[in-house]
C-alpha cells in the first residue's frame, strides 16, 4: 500500500502538481493490497509542497507501523523515528 501511494505521489509531482493533504482519510482501500489516493487539494509542486506530501505519507506510515496517530504538534514526523 505504501508503495502504491508513493508512486501516485511521484506521478503527481512529475506532473508539476502537489497533493496538499496526504493523510489516512485521503487513502481509500478498495481491495487487499490496492490503494487509491483521493481528496486532492492540487497546487504547484515546488520543493515545499513535495516535502509536505512526503511528510504526510510518513505520518500515515507512522500510524500503520505504531498503531497510533501522530502526537499533537508533530511538525517533523521524521524526528519521531529517532
mmCIF file of N, CA, C and O in Angstrom:
data_model
loop_
_atom_site.group_PDB
_atom_site.id
_atom_site.type_symbol
_atom_site.label_atom_id
_atom_site.label_comp_id
_atom_site.label_asym_id
_atom_site.label_seq_id
_atom_site.Cartn_x
_atom_site.Cartn_y
_atom_site.Cartn_z
ATOM 1 N N UNK A 1 0.833 -1.185 0.000
ATOM 2 C CA UNK A 1 0.000 0.000 0.000
ATOM 3 C C UNK A 1 0.878 1.248 0.000
ATOM 4 O O UNK A 1 0.632 2.176 -0.761
ATOM 5 N N UNK A 2 1.891 1.272 0.832
ATOM 6 C CA UNK A 2 2.777 2.439 0.898
ATOM 7 C C UNK A 2 3.436 2.685 -0.456
ATOM 8 O O UNK A 2 3.557 3.826 -0.903
ATOM 9 N N UNK A 3 3.856 1.616 -1.117
ATOM 10 C CA UNK A 3 4.485 1.749 -2.427
ATOM 11 C C UNK A 3 3.542 2.332 -3.462
ATOM 12 O O UNK A 3 3.937 3.175 -4.275
ATOM 13 N N UNK A 4 2.289 1.904 -3.443
ATOM 14 C CA UNK A 4 1.305 2.433 -4.398
ATOM 15 C C UNK A 4 1.066 3.922 -4.170
ATOM 16 O O UNK A 4 0.974 4.695 -5.113
ATOM 17 N N UNK A 5 0.948 4.317 -2.922
ATOM 18 C CA UNK A 5 0.703 5.723 -2.621
ATOM 19 C C UNK A 5 1.934 6.556 -2.972
ATOM 20 O O UNK A 5 1.814 7.655 -3.525
ATOM 21 N N UNK A 6 3.128 6.037 -2.676
ATOM 22 C CA UNK A 6 4.356 6.754 -3.028
ATOM 23 C C UNK A 6 4.462 6.928 -4.546
ATOM 24 O O UNK A 6 4.849 8.002 -5.023
ATOM 25 N N UNK A 7 4.114 5.895 -5.310
ATOM 26 C CA UNK A 7 4.146 6.013 -6.772
ATOM 27 C C UNK A 7 3.121 7.027 -7.267
ATOM 28 O O UNK A 7 3.385 7.794 -8.197
ATOM 29 N N UNK A 8 1.960 7.048 -6.654
ATOM 30 C CA UNK A 8 0.939 8.022 -7.038
ATOM 31 C C UNK A 8 1.427 9.437 -6.765
ATOM 32 O O UNK A 8 1.267 10.338 -7.598
ATOM 33 N N UNK A 9 2.032 9.649 -5.604
ATOM 34 C CA UNK A 9 2.574 10.971 -5.281
ATOM 35 C C UNK A 9 3.681 11.365 -6.249
ATOM 36 O O UNK A 9 3.769 12.521 -6.673
ATOM 37 N N UNK A 10 4.519 10.421 -6.612
ATOM 38 C CA UNK A 10 5.584 10.694 -7.565
ATOM 39 C C UNK A 10 5.006 11.138 -8.907
ATOM 40 O O UNK A 10 5.496 12.101 -9.512
ATOM 41 N N UNK A 11 3.957 10.472 -9.364
ATOM 42 C CA UNK A 11 3.318 10.845 -10.630
ATOM 43 C C UNK A 11 2.705 12.243 -10.543
ATOM 44 O O UNK A 11 2.804 13.032 -11.491
ATOM 45 N N UNK A 12 2.095 12.551 -9.418
ATOM 46 C CA UNK A 12 1.511 13.885 -9.217
ATOM 47 C C UNK A 12 2.613 14.944 -9.276
ATOM 48 O O UNK A 12 2.482 15.975 -9.944
ATOM 49 N N UNK A 13 3.722 14.684 -8.585
ATOM 50 C CA UNK A 13 4.826 15.639 -8.560
ATOM 51 C C UNK A 13 5.473 15.759 -9.938
ATOM 52 O O UNK A 13 5.848 16.866 -10.352
ATOM 53 N N UNK A 14 5.603 14.642 -10.654
ATOM 54 C CA UNK A 14 6.169 14.679 -12.012
ATOM 55 C C UNK A 14 5.309 15.516 -12.955
ATOM 56 O O UNK A 14 5.813 16.090 -13.915
ATOM 57 N N UNK A 15 4.021 15.587 -12.670
ATOM 58 C CA UNK A 15 3.106 16.395 -13.481
ATOM 59 C C UNK A 15 3.142 17.875 -13.071
ATOM 60 O O UNK A 15 2.407 18.687 -13.626
ATOM 61 N N UNK A 16 3.990 18.208 -12.099
ATOM 62 C CA UNK A 16 4.123 19.596 -11.667
ATOM 63 C C UNK A 16 3.092 20.022 -10.648
ATOM 64 O O UNK A 16 2.868 21.209 -10.443
ATOM 65 N N UNK A 17 2.462 19.035 -9.988
ATOM 66 C CA UNK A 17 1.423 19.327 -9.002
ATOM 67 C C UNK A 17 1.804 18.762 -7.651
ATOM 68 O O UNK A 17 2.686 17.916 -7.541
ATOM 69 N N UNK A 18 1.092 19.185 -6.629
ATOM 70 C CA UNK A 18 1.234 18.623 -5.294
ATOM 71 C C UNK A 18 -0.129 18.187 -4.793
ATOM 72 O O UNK A 18 -1.150 18.734 -5.203
ATOM 73 N N UNK A 19 -0.174 17.172 -3.940
ATOM 74 C CA UNK A 19 -1.454 16.697 -3.401
ATOM 75 C C UNK A 19 -2.021 17.709 -2.418
ATOM 76 O O UNK A 19 -3.154 18.135 -2.524
ATOM 77 N N UNK A 20 -1.231 18.053 -1.415
ATOM 78 C CA UNK A 20 -1.628 19.085 -0.470
ATOM 79 C C UNK A 20 -2.315 18.622 0.790
ATOM 80 O O UNK A 20 -2.515 19.421 1.699
ATOM 81 N N UNK A 21 -2.688 17.362 0.879
ATOM 82 C CA UNK A 21 -3.395 16.900 2.080
ATOM 83 C C UNK A 21 -3.257 15.392 2.255
ATOM 84 O O UNK A 21 -4.240 14.676 2.411
ATOM 85 N N UNK A 22 -2.026 14.887 2.231
ATOM 86 C CA UNK A 22 -1.824 13.445 2.385
ATOM 87 C C UNK A 22 -2.018 13.072 3.848
ATOM 88 O O UNK A 22 -1.300 13.524 4.733
ATOM 89 N N UNK A 23 -3.038 12.288 4.096
ATOM 90 C CA UNK A 23 -3.341 11.784 5.438
ATOM 91 C C UNK A 23 -4.160 10.510 5.255
ATOM 92 O O UNK A 23 -4.579 10.177 4.145
ATOM 93 N N UNK A 24 -4.365 9.790 6.333
ATOM 94 C CA UNK A 24 -5.028 8.489 6.253
ATOM 95 C C UNK A 24 -6.394 8.569 5.571
ATOM 96 O O UNK A 24 -6.744 7.707 4.762
ATOM 97 N N UNK A 25 -7.166 9.603 5.846
ATOM 98 C CA UNK A 25 -8.506 9.666 5.261
ATOM 99 C C UNK A 25 -8.484 9.998 3.771
ATOM 100 O O UNK A 25 -9.512 9.946 3.119
ATOM 101 N N UNK A 26 -7.317 10.329 3.218
ATOM 102 C CA UNK A 26 -7.185 10.593 1.783
ATOM 103 C C UNK A 26 -6.759 9.339 1.023
ATOM 104 O O UNK A 26 -6.506 9.391 -0.164
ATOM 105 N N UNK A 27 -6.686 8.203 1.725
ATOM 106 C CA UNK A 27 -6.296 6.938 1.108
ATOM 107 C C UNK A 27 -7.461 5.969 1.205
ATOM 108 O O UNK A 27 -7.966 5.706 2.294
ATOM 109 N N UNK A 28 -7.883 5.478 0.066
ATOM 110 C CA UNK A 28 -9.006 4.535 0.012
ATOM 111 C C UNK A 28 -8.480 3.151 -0.324
ATOM 112 O O UNK A 28 -7.713 2.978 -1.269
ATOM 113 N N UNK A 29 -8.891 2.174 0.459
ATOM 114 C CA UNK A 29 -8.540 0.777 0.203
ATOM 115 C C UNK A 29 -9.735 0.117 -0.472
ATOM 116 O O UNK A 29 -10.799 0.011 0.124
ATOM 117 N N UNK A 30 -9.555 -0.309 -1.710
ATOM 118 C CA UNK A 30 -10.674 -0.894 -2.439
ATOM 119 C C UNK A 30 -10.683 -2.418 -2.368
ATOM 120 O O UNK A 30 -11.719 -3.035 -2.470
ATOM 121 N N UNK A 31 -9.521 -3.005 -2.211
ATOM 122 C CA UNK A 31 -9.396 -4.451 -2.030
ATOM 123 C C UNK A 31 -8.009 -4.707 -1.443
ATOM 124 O O UNK A 31 -7.169 -3.814 -1.446
ATOM 125 N N UNK A 32 -7.748 -5.880 -0.928
ATOM 126 C CA UNK A 32 -6.441 -6.127 -0.302
ATOM 127 C C UNK A 32 -5.274 -5.779 -1.235
ATOM 128 O O UNK A 32 -5.234 -6.211 -2.385
ATOM 129 N N UNK A 33 -4.380 -4.944 -0.740
ATOM 130 C CA UNK A 33 -3.203 -4.560 -1.489
ATOM 131 C C UNK A 33 -3.410 -3.449 -2.501
ATOM 132 O O UNK A 33 -2.477 -3.043 -3.179
ATOM 133 N N UNK A 34 -4.630 -2.933 -2.628
ATOM 134 C CA UNK A 34 -4.912 -1.882 -3.601
ATOM 135 C C UNK A 34 -5.338 -0.615 -2.874
ATOM 136 O O UNK A 34 -6.236 -0.642 -2.045
ATOM 137 N N UNK A 35 -4.681 0.481 -3.187
ATOM 138 C CA UNK A 35 -4.973 1.752 -2.531
ATOM 139 C C UNK A 35 -5.070 2.851 -3.575
ATOM 140 O O UNK A 35 -4.384 2.823 -4.587
ATOM 141 N N UNK A 36 -5.917 3.823 -3.293
ATOM 142 C CA UNK A 36 -6.104 4.977 -4.168
ATOM 143 C C UNK A 36 -5.940 6.241 -3.344
ATOM 144 O O UNK A 36 -6.490 6.340 -2.248
ATOM 145 N N UNK A 37 -5.199 7.178 -3.881
ATOM 146 C CA UNK A 37 -5.010 8.470 -3.232
ATOM 147 C C UNK A 37 -6.118 9.403 -3.695
ATOM 148 O O UNK A 37 -6.315 9.604 -4.889
ATOM 149 N N UNK A 38 -6.858 9.962 -2.763
ATOM 150 C CA UNK A 38 -8.031 10.795 -3.061
ATOM 151 C C UNK A 38 -7.895 12.168 -2.420
ATOM 152 O O UNK A 38 -6.893 12.470 -1.788
ATOM 153 N N UNK A 39 -8.946 12.956 -2.548
ATOM 154 C CA UNK A 39 -9.087 14.242 -1.849
ATOM 155 C C UNK A 39 -7.937 15.207 -2.128
ATOM 156 O O UNK A 39 -7.371 15.807 -1.224
ATOM 157 N N UNK A 40 -7.615 15.354 -3.401
ATOM 158 C CA UNK A 40 -6.531 16.256 -3.789
ATOM 159 C C UNK A 40 -6.903 17.704 -3.545
ATOM 160 O O UNK A 40 -8.013 18.126 -3.812
ATOM 161 N N UNK A 41 -5.960 18.445 -3.027
ATOM 162 C CA UNK A 41 -6.057 19.904 -2.904
ATOM 163 C C UNK A 41 -4.920 20.443 -3.779
ATOM 164 O O UNK A 41 -3.937 20.979 -3.285
ATOM 165 N N UNK A 42 -5.036 20.210 -5.077
ATOM 166 C CA UNK A 42 -3.939 20.439 -6.013
ATOM 167 C C UNK A 42 -3.362 21.838 -5.924
ATOM 168 O O UNK A 42 -4.062 22.826 -5.779
ATOM 169 N N UNK A 43 -2.049 21.867 -6.042
ATOM 170 C CA UNK A 43 -1.314 23.121 -6.076
ATOM 171 C C UNK A 43 -0.012 22.874 -6.813
ATOM 172 O O UNK A 43 0.288 21.753 -7.216
ATOM 173 N N UNK A 44 0.764 23.906 -7.026
ATOM 174 C CA UNK A 44 2.049 23.752 -7.688
ATOM 175 C C UNK A 44 2.972 22.894 -6.839
ATOM 176 O O UNK A 44 2.978 22.993 -5.615
ATOM 177 N N UNK A 45 3.770 22.076 -7.520
ATOM 178 C CA UNK A 45 4.673 21.170 -6.805
ATOM 179 C C UNK A 45 6.062 21.775 -6.684
ATOM 180 O O UNK A 45 6.985 21.372 -7.354
ATOM 181 N N UNK A 46 6.203 22.745 -5.817
ATOM 182 C CA UNK A 46 7.539 23.227 -5.520
ATOM 183 C C UNK A 46 8.132 22.307 -4.452
ATOM 184 O O UNK A 46 7.501 21.334 -4.021
ATOM 185 N N UNK A 47 9.353 22.585 -4.044
ATOM 186 C CA UNK A 47 10.031 21.710 -3.085
ATOM 187 C C UNK A 47 9.270 21.597 -1.774
ATOM 188 O O UNK A 47 9.205 20.522 -1.176
ATOM 189 N N UNK A 48 8.666 22.681 -1.317
ATOM 190 C CA UNK A 48 7.960 22.621 -0.041
ATOM 191 C C UNK A 48 6.680 21.785 -0.146
ATOM 192 O O UNK A 48 6.312 21.093 0.797
ATOM 193 N N UNK A 49 6.011 21.817 -1.302
ATOM 194 C CA UNK A 49 4.806 21.006 -1.487
ATOM 195 C C UNK A 49 5.167 19.526 -1.520
ATOM 196 O O UNK A 49 4.481 18.694 -0.918
ATOM 197 N N UNK A 50 6.252 19.195 -2.211
ATOM 198 C CA UNK A 50 6.687 17.804 -2.267
ATOM 199 C C UNK A 50 7.096 17.309 -0.879
ATOM 200 O O UNK A 50 6.776 16.181 -0.497
ATOM 201 N N UNK A 51 7.774 18.158 -0.116
ATOM 202 C CA UNK A 51 8.168 17.796 1.248
ATOM 203 C C UNK A 51 6.938 17.588 2.121
ATOM 204 O O UNK A 51 6.863 16.627 2.886
ATOM 205 N N UNK A 52 5.965 18.468 2.009
ATOM 206 C CA UNK A 52 4.738 18.333 2.804
ATOM 207 C C UNK A 52 4.008 17.033 2.451
ATOM 208 O O UNK A 52 3.502 16.342 3.339
ATOM 209 N N UNK A 53 3.965 16.689 1.169
ATOM 210 C CA UNK A 53 3.328 15.433 0.769
ATOM 211 C C UNK A 53 4.092 14.229 1.323
ATOM 212 O O UNK A 53 3.495 13.273 1.819
ATOM 213 N N UNK A 54 5.425 14.288 1.258
ATOM 214 C CA UNK A 54 6.240 13.186 1.790
ATOM 215 C C UNK A 54 6.059 13.056 3.297
ATOM 216 O O UNK A 54 5.957 11.943 3.824
ATOM 217 N N UNK A 55 5.994 14.183 3.995
ATOM 218 C CA UNK A 55 5.781 14.133 5.445
ATOM 219 C C UNK A 55 4.384 13.616 5.773
ATOM 220 O O UNK A 55 4.200 12.903 6.756
ATOM 221 N N UNK A 56 3.401 13.957 4.940
ATOM 222 C CA UNK A 56 2.059 13.420 5.138
ATOM 223 C C UNK A 56 2.044 11.913 4.998
ATOM 224 O O UNK A 56 1.441 11.202 5.814
ATOM 225 N N UNK A 57 2.726 11.405 3.969
ATOM 226 C CA UNK A 57 2.807 9.951 3.782
ATOM 227 C C UNK A 57 3.560 9.306 4.944
ATOM 228 O O UNK A 57 3.151 8.257 5.444
ATOM 229 N N UNK A 58 4.630 9.944 5.406
ATOM 230 C CA UNK A 58 5.370 9.411 6.553
ATOM 231 C C UNK A 58 4.480 9.346 7.789
ATOM 232 O O UNK A 58 4.562 8.395 8.572
ATOM 233 N N UNK A 59 3.614 10.335 7.970
ATOM 234 C CA UNK A 59 2.681 10.314 9.098
ATOM 235 C C UNK A 59 1.700 9.159 9.009
ATOM 236 O O UNK A 59 1.389 8.512 10.012
ATOM 237 N N UNK A 60 1.227 8.877 7.797
ATOM 238 C CA UNK A 60 0.324 7.734 7.598
ATOM 239 C C UNK A 60 1.063 6.444 7.921
ATOM 240 O O UNK A 60 0.540 5.570 8.625
ATOM 241 N N UNK A 61 2.287 6.323 7.443
ATOM 242 C CA UNK A 61 3.079 5.112 7.709
ATOM 243 C C UNK A 61 3.376 4.964 9.194
ATOM 244 O O UNK A 61 3.370 3.853 9.728
ATOM 245 N N UNK A 62 3.629 6.075 9.873
ATOM 246 C CA UNK A 62 3.839 6.049 11.323
ATOM 247 C C UNK A 62 2.621 5.417 12.001
ATOM 248 O O UNK A 62 2.758 4.566 12.876
ATOM 249 N N UNK A 63 1.439 5.826 11.596
ATOM 250 C CA UNK A 63 0.217 5.270 12.172
ATOM 251 C C UNK A 63 0.050 3.791 11.878
ATOM 252 O O UNK A 63 -0.391 3.023 12.731
ATOM 253 N N UNK A 64 0.424 3.374 10.668
ATOM 254 C CA UNK A 64 0.314 1.961 10.303
ATOM 255 C C UNK A 64 1.269 1.119 11.142
ATOM 256 O O UNK A 64 0.902 0.073 11.664
ATOM 257 N N UNK A 65 2.502 1.589 11.266
ATOM 258 C CA UNK A 65 3.535 0.820 11.974
ATOM 259 C C UNK A 65 3.316 0.799 13.481
ATOM 260 O O UNK A 65 3.463 -0.242 14.127
ATOM 261 N N UNK A 66 2.946 1.948 14.062
ATOM 262 C CA UNK A 66 2.844 2.030 15.521
ATOM 263 C C UNK A 66 1.440 1.761 16.050
ATOM 264 O O UNK A 66 1.270 1.489 17.229
ATOM 265 N N UNK A 67 0.449 1.904 15.168
ATOM 266 C CA UNK A 67 -0.930 1.752 15.618
ATOM 267 C C UNK A 67 -1.443 2.974 16.361
ATOM 268 O O UNK A 67 -2.493 2.930 16.993
ATOM 269 N N UNK A 68 -0.681 4.071 16.287
ATOM 270 C CA UNK A 68 -1.061 5.310 16.973
ATOM 271 C C UNK A 68 -1.027 6.462 15.987
ATOM 272 O O UNK A 68 -0.196 6.476 15.079
ATOM 273 N N UNK A 69 -1.859 7.456 16.188
ATOM 274 C CA UNK A 69 -1.752 8.653 15.355
ATOM 275 C C UNK A 69 -0.530 9.470 15.760
ATOM 276 O O UNK A 69 0.039 9.260 16.836
ATOM 277 N N UNK A 70 -0.141 10.364 14.889
ATOM 278 C CA UNK A 70 0.953 11.271 15.250
ATOM 279 C C UNK A 70 0.585 12.053 16.502
ATOM 280 O O UNK A 70 -0.568 12.445 16.672
ATOM 281 N N UNK A 71 1.542 12.311 17.374
ATOM 282 C CA UNK A 71 1.273 13.134 18.548
ATOM 283 C C UNK A 71 0.880 14.545 18.117
ATOM 284 O O UNK A 71 1.347 15.028 17.089
ATOM 285 N N UNK A 72 0.042 15.221 18.894
ATOM 286 C CA UNK A 72 -0.320 16.604 18.562
ATOM 287 C C UNK A 72 0.922 17.478 18.442
ATOM 288 O O UNK A 72 1.852 17.367 19.238
ATOM 289 N N UNK A 73 0.945 18.304 17.425
ATOM 290 C CA UNK A 73 2.061 19.218 17.227
ATOM 291 C C UNK A 73 3.298 18.600 16.615
ATOM 292 O O UNK A 73 4.342 19.239 16.571
ATOM 293 N N UNK A 74 3.207 17.362 16.124
ATOM 294 C CA UNK A 74 4.373 16.725 15.499
ATOM 295 C C UNK A 74 4.570 17.328 14.114
ATOM 296 O O UNK A 74 3.993 16.883 13.146
ATOM 297 N N UNK A 75 5.387 18.378 14.037
ATOM 298 C CA UNK A 75 5.573 19.054 12.753
ATOM 299 C C UNK A 75 6.693 18.446 11.929
ATOM 300 O O UNK A 75 6.798 18.707 10.745
ATOM 301 N N UNK A 76 7.546 17.649 12.527
ATOM 302 C CA UNK A 76 8.597 16.975 11.787
ATOM 303 C C UNK A 76 8.502 15.483 12.095
ATOM 304 O O UNK A 76 9.097 14.990 13.034
ATOM 305 N N UNK A 77 7.741 14.783 11.272
ATOM 306 C CA UNK A 77 7.473 13.368 11.528
ATOM 307 C C UNK A 77 8.750 12.535 11.505
ATOM 308 O O UNK A 77 8.857 11.545 12.210
ATOM 309 N N UNK A 78 9.740 12.945 10.750
ATOM 310 C CA UNK A 78 10.961 12.168 10.690
ATOM 311 C C UNK A 78 11.685 12.145 12.033
ATOM 312 O O UNK A 78 12.342 11.174 12.369
ATOM 313 N N UNK A 79 11.532 13.170 12.833
ATOM 314 C CA UNK A 79 12.150 13.216 14.160
ATOM 315 C C UNK A 79 11.568 12.145 15.084
ATOM 316 O O UNK A 79 12.227 11.697 16.011
ATOM 317 N N UNK A 80 10.356 11.698 14.809
ATOM 318 C CA UNK A 80 9.725 10.686 15.657
ATOM 319 C C UNK A 80 10.367 9.317 15.506
ATOM 320 O O UNK A 80 10.237 8.462 16.369
ATOM 321 N N UNK A 81 11.067 9.072 14.401
ATOM 322 C CA UNK A 81 11.674 7.767 14.135
ATOM 323 C C UNK A 81 13.013 7.621 14.836
ATOM 324 O O UNK A 81 13.579 6.552 14.867
ATOM 325 N N UNK A 82 13.549 8.697 15.380
ATOM 326 C CA UNK A 82 14.864 8.629 16.019
ATOM 327 C C UNK A 82 14.783 8.011 17.376
ATOM 328 O O UNK A 82 13.865 8.045 18.080
#
